[in-house]
Coordinates of C-alpha atoms and ligand atoms in Angstrom, one line a residue:
M1 CA 8.6 9.6 -0.4
N2 CA 9.6 10.7 3.0
R3 CA 10.9 8.4 6.2
Y4 CA 9.8 9.2 9.5
D5 CA 11.7 7.6 12.8
G6 CA 8.6 6.2 15.2
V7 CA 7.9 4.5 18.1
V8 CA 5.1 2.0 18.7
I9 CA 2.7 3.7 21.0
S10 CA 0.3 0.6 20.8
H11 CA 0.1 -3.3 19.6
E12 CA -3.3 -4.9 19.8
R13 CA -5.0 -8.0 18.9
I14 CA -8.5 -6.9 17.4
T15 CA -9.3 -10.3 15.8
G16 CA -7.5 -13.5 16.6
D17 CA -5.4 -12.8 13.2
V18 CA -5.4 -9.0 12.9
A19 CA -3.0 -6.8 15.0
L20 CA -3.3 -2.9 15.0
V21 CA -0.5 -1.1 15.3
R22 CA 0.0 2.6 16.0
V23 CA 3.2 4.4 15.4
Q24 CA 3.7 7.7 16.5
A25 CA 6.5 10.7 15.2
P26 CA 6.4 13.9 15.5
D27 CA 6.6 15.1 12.3
L28 CA 4.4 12.5 10.5
P29 CA 2.2 14.5 7.7
G30 CA -1.6 13.8 7.3
W31 CA -3.0 11.2 4.9
Q32 CA -6.0 10.7 2.6
P33 CA -8.1 7.6 2.6
G34 CA -6.9 4.7 0.7
D35 CA -3.4 6.0 0.9
H36 CA -0.4 3.5 2.0
A37 CA 2.6 3.6 3.8
D38 CA 5.5 1.6 4.3
L39 CA 6.7 0.0 7.8
E40 CA 10.1 -1.1 8.1
L41 CA 10.3 -3.6 10.7
E42 CA 13.9 -4.6 10.8
S43 CA 16.9 -4.1 8.4
G44 CA 15.4 -5.2 4.6
L45 CA 12.3 -6.2 6.2
V46 CA 9.5 -3.6 4.9
R47 CA 6.0 -4.4 4.2
Q48 CA 3.2 -1.9 3.0
Y49 CA -0.4 -1.3 4.5
S50 CA -3.4 1.1 4.1
L51 CA -3.4 3.6 6.7
C52 CA -6.5 3.1 8.7
G53 CA -6.4 5.8 11.9
T54 CA -9.3 8.1 12.6
P55 CA -9.2 11.9 11.3
D56 CA -8.2 13.0 15.1
E57 CA -4.9 11.1 15.5
T58 CA -2.3 13.9 14.7
G59 CA 1.0 12.4 14.5
I60 CA 0.1 9.0 14.4
W61 CA -0.2 6.4 11.7
T62 CA -2.2 3.2 12.4
F63 CA -1.7 -0.2 10.5
A64 CA -3.6 -3.4 11.0
V65 CA -1.8 -6.2 10.0
L66 CA -3.3 -9.6 8.9
L67 CA -1.2 -12.6 10.0
R68 CA -0.3 -14.6 6.8
P69 CA 1.4 -17.7 8.1
D70 CA 2.2 -18.8 4.4
G71 CA 3.5 -15.3 3.6
T72 CA 7.1 -13.9 3.9
G73 CA 7.3 -13.3 7.6
G74 CA 6.2 -9.6 7.5
S75 CA 3.1 -10.1 9.3
R76 CA 4.5 -13.0 11.7
H77 CA 7.1 -10.2 12.8
V78 CA 4.3 -7.8 13.7
H79 CA 2.2 -10.1 15.1
D80 CA 5.2 -11.9 17.2
K81 CA 8.0 -9.7 17.5
L82 CA 6.9 -5.9 17.0
T83 CA 6.0 -4.4 20.7
V84 CA 5.2 -1.2 22.5
G85 CA 8.1 1.0 22.7
D86 CA 9.8 -0.6 19.7
R87 CA 11.3 2.0 17.5
V88 CA 10.3 1.8 13.8
R89 CA 10.7 3.7 10.6
V90 CA 8.1 4.4 8.6
A91 CA 7.6 6.0 4.9
G92 CA 4.5 7.7 2.6
P93 CA 1.8 8.3 2.6
K94 CA 1.4 7.0 -0.8
A95 CA -2.2 7.7 -2.9
M96 CA -2.0 4.4 -4.1
F97 CA -6.1 4.0 -3.9
P98 CA -7.4 7.6 -4.5
L99 CA -11.1 8.6 -3.8
E100 CA -12.3 10.1 -7.1
E101 CA -15.4 12.5 -7.0
A102 CA -18.7 10.5 -7.6
E103 CA -22.5 11.2 -7.2
H104 CA -22.7 8.0 -5.2
H105 CA -20.1 5.7 -4.3
L106 CA -20.5 2.0 -3.7
L107 CA -17.8 0.7 -1.4
V108 CA -17.2 -3.1 -1.3
A109 CA -14.7 -4.6 1.5
G110 CA -13.9 -8.1 1.9
G111 CA -12.1 -9.3 5.1
I112 CA -8.8 -7.3 5.9
G113 CA -9.8 -5.1 2.8
V114 CA -12.1 -3.2 5.1
T115 CA -9.1 -1.1 5.7
P116 CA -9.1 1.6 2.9
I117 CA -12.7 1.1 2.5
L118 CA -13.4 2.0 5.7
T119 CA -11.6 5.5 5.8
M120 CA -13.0 6.2 2.6
A121 CA -16.6 5.7 3.8
E122 CA -15.7 7.8 7.1
R123 CA -14.4 10.3 5.1
L124 CA -17.6 10.5 2.7
A125 CA -19.7 10.3 5.9
A126 CA -18.1 13.5 7.2
Q127 CA -18.7 15.1 4.4
G128 CA -22.3 14.5 4.0
R129 CA -21.5 12.5 0.6
P130 CA -23.9 9.9 -0.5
F131 CA -22.4 6.3 0.0
S132 CA -23.2 2.9 0.6
L133 CA -21.0 0.2 2.4
V134 CA -21.0 -3.7 2.2
Y135 CA -18.4 -5.3 4.2
V136 CA -18.3 -9.0 3.9
G137 CA -16.5 -11.4 5.9
R138 CA -16.6 -15.0 7.2
G139 CA -17.7 -14.8 11.2
R140 CA -18.1 -11.9 12.7
E141 CA -15.3 -12.6 15.3
R142 CA -12.7 -12.5 12.5
M143 CA -14.0 -9.2 11.2
P144 CA -12.0 -6.4 12.1
F145 CA -13.6 -2.9 13.0
L146 CA -17.2 -4.0 13.1
D147 CA -17.8 -1.0 15.7
R148 CA -16.2 1.4 13.3
V149 CA -18.7 0.4 10.5
A150 CA -21.7 0.2 12.3
A151 CA -21.1 3.7 13.4
L152 CA -21.9 4.1 9.9
G153 CA -25.7 3.8 10.3
D154 CA -27.8 3.0 7.7
A155 CA -25.1 3.4 4.7
A156 CA -23.2 0.2 6.1
V157 CA -24.2 -3.3 5.7
I158 CA -22.3 -6.0 7.3
V159 CA -22.6 -9.5 5.7
D160 CA -21.4 -12.5 7.9
R161 CA -21.2 -15.1 4.8
A162 CA -21.3 -18.0 7.4
Q163 CA -24.8 -17.1 8.1
S164 CA -26.0 -15.1 4.9
T165 CA -25.5 -18.0 2.5
D166 CA -28.0 -16.4 0.0
F167 CA -25.6 -13.0 -0.2
T168 CA -24.4 -12.0 -3.8
L169 CA -22.3 -9.2 -5.0
K170 CA -24.9 -9.3 -8.2
T171 CA -27.4 -7.9 -5.4
V172 CA -25.4 -5.4 -4.2
L173 CA -24.7 -4.0 -7.4
D174 CA -28.1 -4.2 -8.8
Q175 CA -29.3 -2.3 -5.5
A176 CA -27.0 0.6 -6.0
P177 CA -27.8 3.7 -7.7
A178 CA -27.2 3.6 -11.5
G179 CA -24.0 4.9 -12.4
A180 CA -22.5 4.3 -8.8
L181 CA -18.9 4.4 -8.9
V182 CA -17.6 1.4 -7.3
Y183 CA -14.3 0.9 -4.8
A184 CA -13.5 -2.7 -3.7
C185 CA -10.6 -4.0 -1.7
G186 CA -10.5 -7.8 -0.7
P187 CA -9.5 -11.3 -1.8
P188 CA -8.5 -11.8 -5.6
R189 CA -11.9 -13.9 -6.3
M190 CA -13.9 -10.9 -5.1
I191 CA -12.2 -8.6 -7.2
D192 CA -12.2 -10.7 -10.0
E193 CA -16.0 -11.2 -10.0
L194 CA -16.6 -7.6 -9.5
G195 CA -14.7 -7.2 -12.4
E196 CA -17.0 -8.9 -14.6
L197 CA -20.2 -7.5 -12.9
V198 CA -19.2 -3.7 -13.1
T199 CA -19.5 -2.2 -16.3
G200 CA -18.5 1.3 -18.1
G201 CA -14.9 1.8 -16.3
R202 CA -16.8 2.6 -13.1
L203 CA -14.5 0.2 -10.8
R204 CA -11.4 1.2 -8.6
T205 CA -10.0 -1.7 -6.8
E206 CA -6.9 -2.1 -4.7
S207 CA -3.9 -2.6 -6.6
F208 CA -1.9 -4.1 -3.6
A209 CA 0.2 -6.9 -5.2
S210 CA 0.7 -9.9 -3.0
A211 CA 4.4 -11.2 -3.1
S212 CA 3.3 -14.7 -3.5
S213 CA 1.0 -13.8 -6.7
S214 CA 3.0 -11.3 -8.8
P215 CA 4.6 -12.1 -11.8
V216 CA 8.2 -12.0 -11.2
A217 CA 9.7 -8.8 -12.5
D218 CA 11.5 -8.5 -15.8
T219 CA 14.9 -6.8 -14.6
A220 CA 17.2 -8.2 -17.3
G221 CA 19.1 -5.7 -19.5
G222 CA 22.5 -4.1 -20.5
A223 CA 25.3 -2.5 -18.0
F224 CA 25.0 0.9 -17.0
E225 CA 26.5 3.5 -14.4
V226 CA 24.8 5.0 -11.1
Q227 CA 26.1 8.0 -9.3
F228 CA 25.3 9.2 -6.1
G229 CA 24.9 13.1 -6.7
F230 CA 26.1 14.9 -9.2
D231 CA 29.3 14.6 -7.1
G232 CA 28.9 11.1 -5.8
P233 CA 30.6 7.8 -6.3
V234 CA 29.7 5.8 -9.3
R235 CA 28.8 2.4 -9.4
Q236 CA 28.7 -0.2 -12.5
V237 CA 25.1 -1.9 -12.7
P238 CA 26.1 -5.3 -14.5
A239 CA 24.0 -6.8 -17.2
D240 CA 21.1 -8.2 -15.6
T241 CA 21.7 -7.2 -12.2
P242 CA 19.1 -5.3 -10.5
M243 CA 20.1 -1.5 -10.0
L244 CA 18.7 -1.7 -6.3
D245 CA 21.4 -4.8 -5.7
V246 CA 23.8 -2.4 -6.6
L247 CA 22.9 0.8 -4.6
L248 CA 22.2 -1.5 -1.5
K249 CA 25.6 -3.2 -1.9
A250 CA 27.1 0.3 -2.0
G251 CA 25.2 1.2 1.1
A252 CA 22.7 3.3 0.1
D253 CA 19.8 4.0 2.3
I254 CA 16.9 2.9 0.2
M255 CA 13.7 1.4 1.5
W256 CA 11.8 -1.6 -0.7
S257 CA 9.3 -4.1 -0.4
C258 CA 7.9 -5.9 -3.2
R259 CA 10.8 -6.3 -6.0
E260 CA 8.4 -5.9 -8.6
G261 CA 7.7 -2.2 -9.4
N262 CA 4.6 -2.0 -8.2
C263 CA 4.8 -0.9 -4.3
A264 CA 6.5 2.4 -5.0
S265 CA 8.6 1.6 -1.8
C266 CA 12.0 2.0 -3.6
E267 CA 11.1 5.2 -5.5
T268 CA 14.5 7.4 -5.9
P269 CA 14.4 10.8 -7.5
L270 CA 16.6 11.3 -10.8
L271 CA 18.7 13.9 -11.5
E272 CA 20.2 13.1 -14.7
G273 CA 19.9 10.7 -17.5
E274 CA 17.2 8.8 -19.3
A275 CA 15.7 5.8 -17.4
D276 CA 14.2 2.7 -19.0
H277 CA 11.0 2.4 -16.7
R278 CA 10.0 -0.7 -16.0
D279 CA 7.3 -0.1 -12.8
D280 CA 3.4 -0.3 -12.8
I281 CA 3.7 3.0 -10.9
L282 CA 4.3 5.7 -13.1
T283 CA 1.7 7.0 -15.6
P284 CA 3.1 7.2 -19.4
D285 CA 3.7 10.9 -18.9
E286 CA 5.5 11.0 -15.6
K287 CA 7.6 8.4 -17.0
A288 CA 8.6 11.0 -19.7
A289 CA 9.4 13.4 -17.4
Q290 CA 12.4 11.5 -15.8
N291 CA 12.1 12.9 -12.5
C292 CA 12.1 9.6 -10.5
V293 CA 12.6 5.8 -10.8
F294 CA 12.1 2.6 -9.1
P295 CA 15.6 1.1 -8.9
C296 CA 14.3 -2.7 -8.3
V297 CA 13.3 -3.1 -11.6
S298 CA 14.1 -0.1 -13.9
R299 CA 17.2 0.3 -15.6
A300 CA 18.6 3.0 -17.9
V301 CA 18.6 4.3 -21.5
S302 CA 21.4 6.6 -21.2
G303 CA 24.8 5.1 -20.0
R304 CA 24.4 6.8 -16.4
L305 CA 21.7 7.6 -14.3
V306 CA 22.4 10.3 -11.5
L307 CA 20.5 9.5 -8.7
D308 CA 19.3 12.1 -5.7
L309 CA 21.0 10.0 -3.2
P310 CA 23.7 11.1 -0.7
A311 CA 26.9 9.3 -0.9
P312 CA 27.2 6.3 1.2
S313 CA 29.9 5.9 4.0
E314 CA 31.5 3.6 2.4
G315 CA 31.8 5.5 -1.2
Ligands
FES1 S1 10.6 -2.5 -3.9 FE1 8.5 -1.9 -4.4 S2 8.3 -0.5 -6.6 FE2 10.6 -1.3 -5.9

């Protein structure tokens, strides 16, 4: 995953608890609807967000960040400390929620979950492909991007649950064309309800784990070695110590966020050796290919893993 040094070119509150942050860097690549990117706020503090800009933005990535007062500090940092002109590092994009082909897409967004859903809707609209969007929130003043959703026309419905007390997801599904592929991003309760209502493998949901709800990853295992490139220094990874901790302590320049093997921030190319993959990101085929490893959770089957990392200055 590529990283870029950027600068914050705008920072504005678009609702009472959502900040829109735009980061510019000359070499930022384009992205696809549903892609995520990492935003490194300060050393060791990395958070992952859906990209939610518009297609006309070249060299700019846009993040919408919901303030989570009970979170782990990332959103508070974005809201209260980050400001125009700050230098930040970003990484990505990551295709965590790809838009598949379908005869009809039913897009369901709840709250800040509108960020990836909106970019999908705008892409489908631009391509003239059939879709419908339902954007649910509680209080229009708390719902970001109402203007962009409204610009989608009749395909989009905005539901303020403070007013529409008779709204149900079942009704939304009943009114969609049979066989519609359903994309949903929103609070866990909404996703769970859709999981019970949508049949036939037609539901796609954002796999964006929250630090507070994820189970603690199993990183335990025997000792092994990691090497920085074929000619670089070797470090011992003690039993029951995460490989990521050893690499960071050695001075490796690795971004990380979830430490659960589900955000892909710490992806590191694997040059040699067989990893014991414990992430929830790679497919079985990708794990078998042994091309990369997520050191926050994964360990080694072979005695040594050679990683495509430059030797740290301390090494
Ligand atoms: S830090 Fe998230 S996958 Fe490693």
